[in-house]
Each structure stands twice: as structure tokens, then as C-alpha cells.
Amino acid sequence: MTNRFQAFRVALGKAARTGSPVYARAALENYAKHATGGGSTAARRFGPMAKDGAQLIATLSQLRPGTSTSVNGVDLGNLDGLSCDAAIDALVTALSQDHGDSDKVRNAMQEALADALDGVATFDSSQFTDDLLIQILQNYLSGCVFLDLVANGADALSKSTNSTDAINFENMLRETVKAAVDVAMQASFRDGNSIRQLSTSDLTQLQQQAIRDVWSAWEKEDL
């Protein structure tokens, strides 16, 4: 049986070794079209990750000082006043479910929340504006996609000739993924509706549609 990851890994290895954007585009095209089976298949496979991301946003939207917010049996109503690091750990622990991609979910949540709260020492639930919640969701989903790419192409990424090149290439790949996800999700918030008004089902489907849109762009090398 043909290894569906082969073309993706070969192109990714060449991109990591040479830094060529041509090989990087070829890697993303093969990842979308062959390695993950196209946008519809990828959207289904990312479903559990999208569901966890939706729960993250729903939970952040509901947090209020002095109120009880229980998620998976964990009371998150007393996070205000904690250090941001402690609050993020509590949120990630409560929200990440046990499934095959749970490690990616935890890492993506951790990074998205840390980025949103960068420079803030004490957790304050009132700071989660609509714009910040959208930023968190975009960064979370792009993190999941990036981590999946890296997991499936780990051997190929080791083809870089030195550690500096490897770090630079991974940063470029991360930014490419983030830009694609941000563009795909922008359309969902153009109508002016508050992200707080969306149900967890709506937020899950929104992320899955973003996956389909990103994959469609990558299959056409429209980066």
C-alpha cells in the first residue's frame, strides 16, 4: 500500500534542508491533498480538537468573578486573582479531553492562552473581550494544525543542516499556518455577531469549516 505521507515528507524534508518556499508549498499541498485525505476528511479528523477549542471559548465567555463555572467536574469560578500561569494550567487541565489528539490540544491551548495573556501577571476574567476570544480561537486552531504537521513530518524536519535553520524553518511554517487559518476564520466574524453568542456546536463547525477552507487553499497552492 502506498504511504500517503511519503510525498509530503519528501517535500517537507527538502524545504527544511534548503529553506525553499517552493518545496514548502509542495509539502503543504501534499499534506492537504494526500497525507490527510482532503479538506472534508481533515475536518472530521480535527473534530475532537475543534470541539475542545469550542469548549475553551465557551468557558472563557462564561467566567465571571465570584460565579461558579464548572467544566468536566472542575470548578473554574475562582481563577481571578491567580497568577496567569496557574490559571492557564487549571483551564488546560479541565478542558482537554482524553482522546488521540489530547497532547496537541493541551499544547495548543497552553500556547494560545499564554500568547493572549502575555505580559499580564494576574488572571482577570473581565479582560476577555470578543476580539481577544477570536484571537485565542484562531491561535488555538492554527496551533493544532501546526502541531499535526510537525508530528506527521518529524523525521523530515530533522533534515535541516543545523539547529538555527531548523528553528527558522519551523517558525516560518508556524507563521504560514497561522496566516492561512486567520484568513479562513475572518469571514465567520464579518457579520458583527459576538463570538459569545455562538454555541459550542457553532464554534466547532466554524473551526471545521476553516479547516476545509485552508485545505482547499493549500491544495491549490494558494498560500
Short mmCIF file of C-alpha atoms in Angstrom, two decimals:
data_model
loop_
_atom_site.label_atom_id
_atom_site.label_comp_id
_atom_site.label_asym_id
_atom_site.label_seq_id
_atom_site.Cartn_x
_atom_site.Cartn_y
_atom_site.Cartn_z
CA MET A 1 0.00 0.00 0.00
CA THR A 2 1.30 3.46 -0.90
CA ASN A 3 2.40 5.57 2.05
CA ARG A 4 0.12 8.60 1.83
CA PHE A 5 2.64 10.66 3.81
CA GLN A 6 5.61 9.98 1.52
CA ALA A 7 5.28 12.90 -0.91
CA PHE A 8 4.54 15.29 1.97
CA ARG A 9 7.58 14.16 3.96
CA VAL A 10 9.92 14.26 0.96
CA ALA A 11 8.88 17.84 0.10
CA LEU A 12 8.99 18.90 3.77
CA GLY A 13 12.46 17.46 4.15
CA LYS A 14 13.69 19.38 1.10
CA ALA A 15 12.04 22.56 2.42
CA ALA A 16 13.66 22.13 5.83
CA ARG A 17 17.05 21.47 4.27
CA THR A 18 17.01 24.27 1.69
CA GLY A 19 14.53 26.79 3.08
CA SER A 20 12.88 26.87 -0.35
CA PRO A 21 9.31 28.24 -0.37
CA VAL A 22 8.65 26.12 -3.47
CA TYR A 23 9.24 22.90 -1.52
CA ALA A 24 7.28 24.32 1.44
CA ARG A 25 4.27 24.92 -0.81
CA ALA A 26 4.63 21.42 -2.24
CA ALA A 27 4.73 20.00 1.29
CA LEU A 28 1.52 21.79 2.30
CA GLU A 29 -0.19 20.77 -0.93
CA ASN A 30 0.68 17.12 -0.34
CA TYR A 31 -0.26 17.34 3.34
CA ALA A 32 -3.72 18.67 2.44
CA LYS A 33 -4.39 16.59 -0.64
CA HIS A 34 -2.81 13.23 0.14
CA ALA A 35 -1.49 12.88 3.69
CA THR A 36 -4.74 13.97 5.34
CA GLY A 37 -7.13 12.96 2.56
CA GLY A 38 -8.53 16.37 1.63
CA GLY A 39 -10.48 19.03 3.47
CA SER A 40 -13.63 17.08 4.31
CA THR A 41 -11.68 14.18 5.78
CA ALA A 42 -9.38 16.53 7.70
CA ALA A 43 -12.34 18.49 9.09
CA ARG A 44 -13.78 15.27 10.52
CA ARG A 45 -10.42 14.19 11.94
CA PHE A 46 -9.90 17.57 13.58
CA GLY A 47 -13.41 17.34 15.05
CA PRO A 48 -12.35 16.40 18.61
CA MET A 49 -9.75 19.18 18.63
CA ALA A 50 -12.32 21.68 17.31
CA LYS A 51 -14.80 20.58 20.00
CA ASP A 52 -12.22 21.16 22.74
CA GLY A 53 -11.41 24.59 21.29
CA ALA A 54 -15.10 25.46 21.25
CA GLN A 55 -15.39 24.49 24.91
CA LEU A 56 -12.40 26.70 25.72
CA ILE A 57 -14.05 29.76 24.18
CA ALA A 58 -17.44 28.97 25.75
CA THR A 59 -15.80 28.64 29.15
CA LEU A 60 -13.82 31.87 28.87
CA SER A 61 -17.02 33.64 27.80
CA GLN A 62 -18.85 32.45 30.92
CA LEU A 63 -16.18 33.23 33.51
CA ARG A 64 -17.26 35.91 35.95
CA PRO A 65 -15.72 36.90 39.28
CA GLY A 66 -17.49 35.17 42.16
CA THR A 67 -19.60 32.87 39.99
CA SER A 68 -19.33 29.11 39.67
CA THR A 69 -18.29 27.80 36.26
CA SER A 70 -17.96 24.02 36.27
CA VAL A 71 -16.30 22.17 33.39
CA ASN A 72 -15.92 18.39 33.44
CA GLY A 73 -16.49 18.43 37.17
CA VAL A 74 -13.87 21.13 37.83
CA ASP A 75 -14.96 24.49 39.27
CA LEU A 76 -13.21 27.27 37.34
CA GLY A 77 -15.06 30.10 39.06
CA ASN A 78 -12.17 31.08 41.32
CA LEU A 79 -9.43 31.78 38.79
CA ASP A 80 -9.48 35.55 39.19
CA GLY A 81 -6.52 36.72 41.25
CA LEU A 82 -4.39 33.68 40.49
CA SER A 83 -1.18 34.07 38.55
CA CYS A 84 -1.83 33.72 34.82
CA ASP A 85 0.36 30.63 34.69
CA ALA A 86 -1.68 28.91 37.42
CA ALA A 87 -4.99 29.92 35.81
CA ILE A 88 -3.87 28.68 32.39
CA ASP A 89 -2.80 25.34 33.87
CA ALA A 90 -6.19 24.96 35.56
CA LEU A 91 -8.06 25.78 32.35
CA VAL A 92 -6.00 23.44 30.18
CA THR A 93 -6.28 20.58 32.68
CA ALA A 94 -10.06 20.95 32.94
CA LEU A 95 -10.76 21.45 29.24
CA SER A 96 -8.51 18.96 27.45
CA GLN A 97 -10.35 15.69 26.92
CA ASP A 98 -8.81 12.23 26.70
CA HIS A 99 -8.56 11.34 23.01
CA GLY A 100 -5.87 10.61 20.44
CA ASP A 101 -5.00 14.27 19.92
CA SER A 102 -5.21 15.38 23.55
CA ASP A 103 -1.48 16.24 23.70
CA LYS A 104 -1.89 18.56 20.71
CA VAL A 105 -4.94 20.13 22.36
CA ARG A 106 -3.13 20.81 25.62
CA ASN A 107 -0.13 22.33 23.86
CA ALA A 108 -2.28 24.45 21.53
CA MET A 109 -4.44 25.71 24.41
CA GLN A 110 -1.39 26.48 26.51
CA GLU A 111 0.25 28.49 23.73
CA ALA A 112 -2.93 30.32 22.69
CA LEU A 113 -3.71 31.39 26.24
CA ALA A 114 -0.10 32.30 27.06
CA ASP A 115 0.05 34.47 23.92
CA ALA A 116 -3.26 36.18 24.76
CA LEU A 117 -2.13 36.93 28.33
CA ASP A 118 1.47 37.79 27.52
CA GLY A 119 2.76 40.42 29.93
CA VAL A 120 -0.20 40.02 32.32
CA ALA A 121 0.75 38.81 35.79
CA THR A 122 -2.66 38.23 37.41
CA PHE A 123 -5.61 36.47 35.78
CA ASP A 124 -8.69 38.65 35.31
CA SER A 125 -11.68 37.11 33.53
CA SER A 126 -13.07 40.53 32.60
CA GLN A 127 -10.25 41.07 30.09
CA PHE A 128 -11.63 38.50 27.64
CA THR A 129 -13.17 40.80 25.05
CA ASP A 130 -14.68 39.48 21.83
CA ASP A 131 -11.51 40.40 19.93
CA LEU A 132 -9.33 38.54 22.41
CA LEU A 133 -11.57 35.46 22.29
CA ILE A 134 -11.36 35.45 18.48
CA GLN A 135 -7.57 35.74 18.69
CA ILE A 136 -7.43 32.82 21.13
CA LEU A 137 -9.59 30.63 18.89
CA GLN A 138 -7.53 31.46 15.79
CA ASN A 139 -4.26 30.79 17.59
CA TYR A 140 -5.61 27.59 19.12
CA LEU A 141 -6.71 26.14 15.78
CA SER A 142 -3.53 27.19 13.98
CA GLY A 143 -1.58 25.59 16.82
CA CYS A 144 -3.44 22.31 16.36
CA VAL A 145 -2.75 22.32 12.62
CA PHE A 146 0.92 23.22 13.09
CA LEU A 147 1.41 20.51 15.72
CA ASP A 148 -0.24 17.94 13.45
CA LEU A 149 2.07 18.94 10.59
CA VAL A 150 5.12 18.65 12.82
CA ALA A 151 4.00 15.31 14.29
CA ASN A 152 3.50 13.80 10.84
CA GLY A 153 6.70 15.27 9.43
CA ALA A 154 9.06 14.96 12.39
CA ASP A 155 11.65 12.83 10.58
CA ALA A 156 11.59 15.10 7.55
CA LEU A 157 12.07 18.20 9.68
CA SER A 158 15.30 16.72 11.01
CA LYS A 159 16.80 17.20 7.53
CA SER A 160 17.85 20.77 8.40
CA THR A 161 21.63 21.12 8.33
CA ASN A 162 21.82 22.96 11.65
CA SER A 163 19.64 23.87 14.63
CA THR A 164 19.32 27.53 13.64
CA ASP A 165 17.97 26.60 10.20
CA ALA A 166 15.56 24.13 11.82
CA ILE A 167 14.19 26.76 14.20
CA ASN A 168 13.87 29.35 11.44
CA PHE A 169 12.05 26.91 9.17
CA GLU A 170 9.64 25.79 11.90
CA ASN A 171 8.91 29.44 12.72
CA MET A 172 8.22 30.14 9.05
CA LEU A 173 5.95 27.10 8.87
CA ARG A 174 4.10 28.16 12.02
CA GLU A 175 3.53 31.66 10.61
CA THR A 176 2.34 30.25 7.28
CA VAL A 177 -0.21 28.07 9.08
CA LYS A 178 -1.34 30.93 11.29
CA ALA A 179 -1.83 33.28 8.35
CA ALA A 180 -3.91 30.69 6.48
CA VAL A 181 -6.12 29.94 9.50
CA ASP A 182 -6.61 33.64 10.29
CA VAL A 183 -7.76 34.35 6.73
CA ALA A 184 -10.09 31.33 6.74
CA MET A 185 -11.73 32.36 10.03
CA GLN A 186 -12.10 36.06 9.31
CA ALA A 187 -15.21 35.53 7.21
CA SER A 188 -17.00 33.94 10.17
CA PHE A 189 -16.84 37.17 12.18
CA ARG A 190 -17.50 39.76 9.48
CA ASP A 191 -21.23 39.96 10.19
CA GLY A 192 -20.59 41.66 13.53
CA ASN A 193 -22.14 38.94 15.67
CA SER A 194 -20.48 38.45 19.04
CA ILE A 195 -18.45 35.27 19.43
CA ARG A 196 -20.17 34.93 22.82
CA GLN A 197 -23.48 34.34 21.04
CA LEU A 198 -22.17 31.22 19.30
CA SER A 199 -22.91 27.81 20.78
CA THR A 200 -20.21 25.19 21.24
CA SER A 201 -21.67 23.42 18.21
CA ASP A 202 -21.41 26.63 16.17
CA LEU A 203 -17.82 27.17 17.29
CA THR A 204 -16.90 23.58 16.45
CA GLN A 205 -18.42 23.82 12.98
CA LEU A 206 -16.76 27.20 12.41
CA GLN A 207 -13.34 25.66 13.04
CA GLN A 208 -14.09 22.66 10.84
CA GLN A 209 -15.13 24.99 8.01
CA ALA A 210 -11.86 26.88 8.47
CA ILE A 211 -10.01 23.58 8.09
CA ARG A 212 -11.85 22.88 4.83
CA ASP A 213 -11.05 26.38 3.55
CA VAL A 214 -7.37 26.18 4.50
CA TRP A 215 -7.01 22.74 2.93
CA SER A 216 -8.71 23.99 -0.25
CA ALA A 217 -6.22 26.87 -0.49
CA TRP A 218 -3.25 24.57 0.13
CA GLU A 219 -4.44 22.02 -2.43
CA LYS A 220 -4.38 24.84 -4.98
CA GLU A 221 -1.08 26.19 -3.62
CA ASP A 222 -2.94 29.44 -2.93
CA LEU A 223 -0.75 30.45 0.02
#
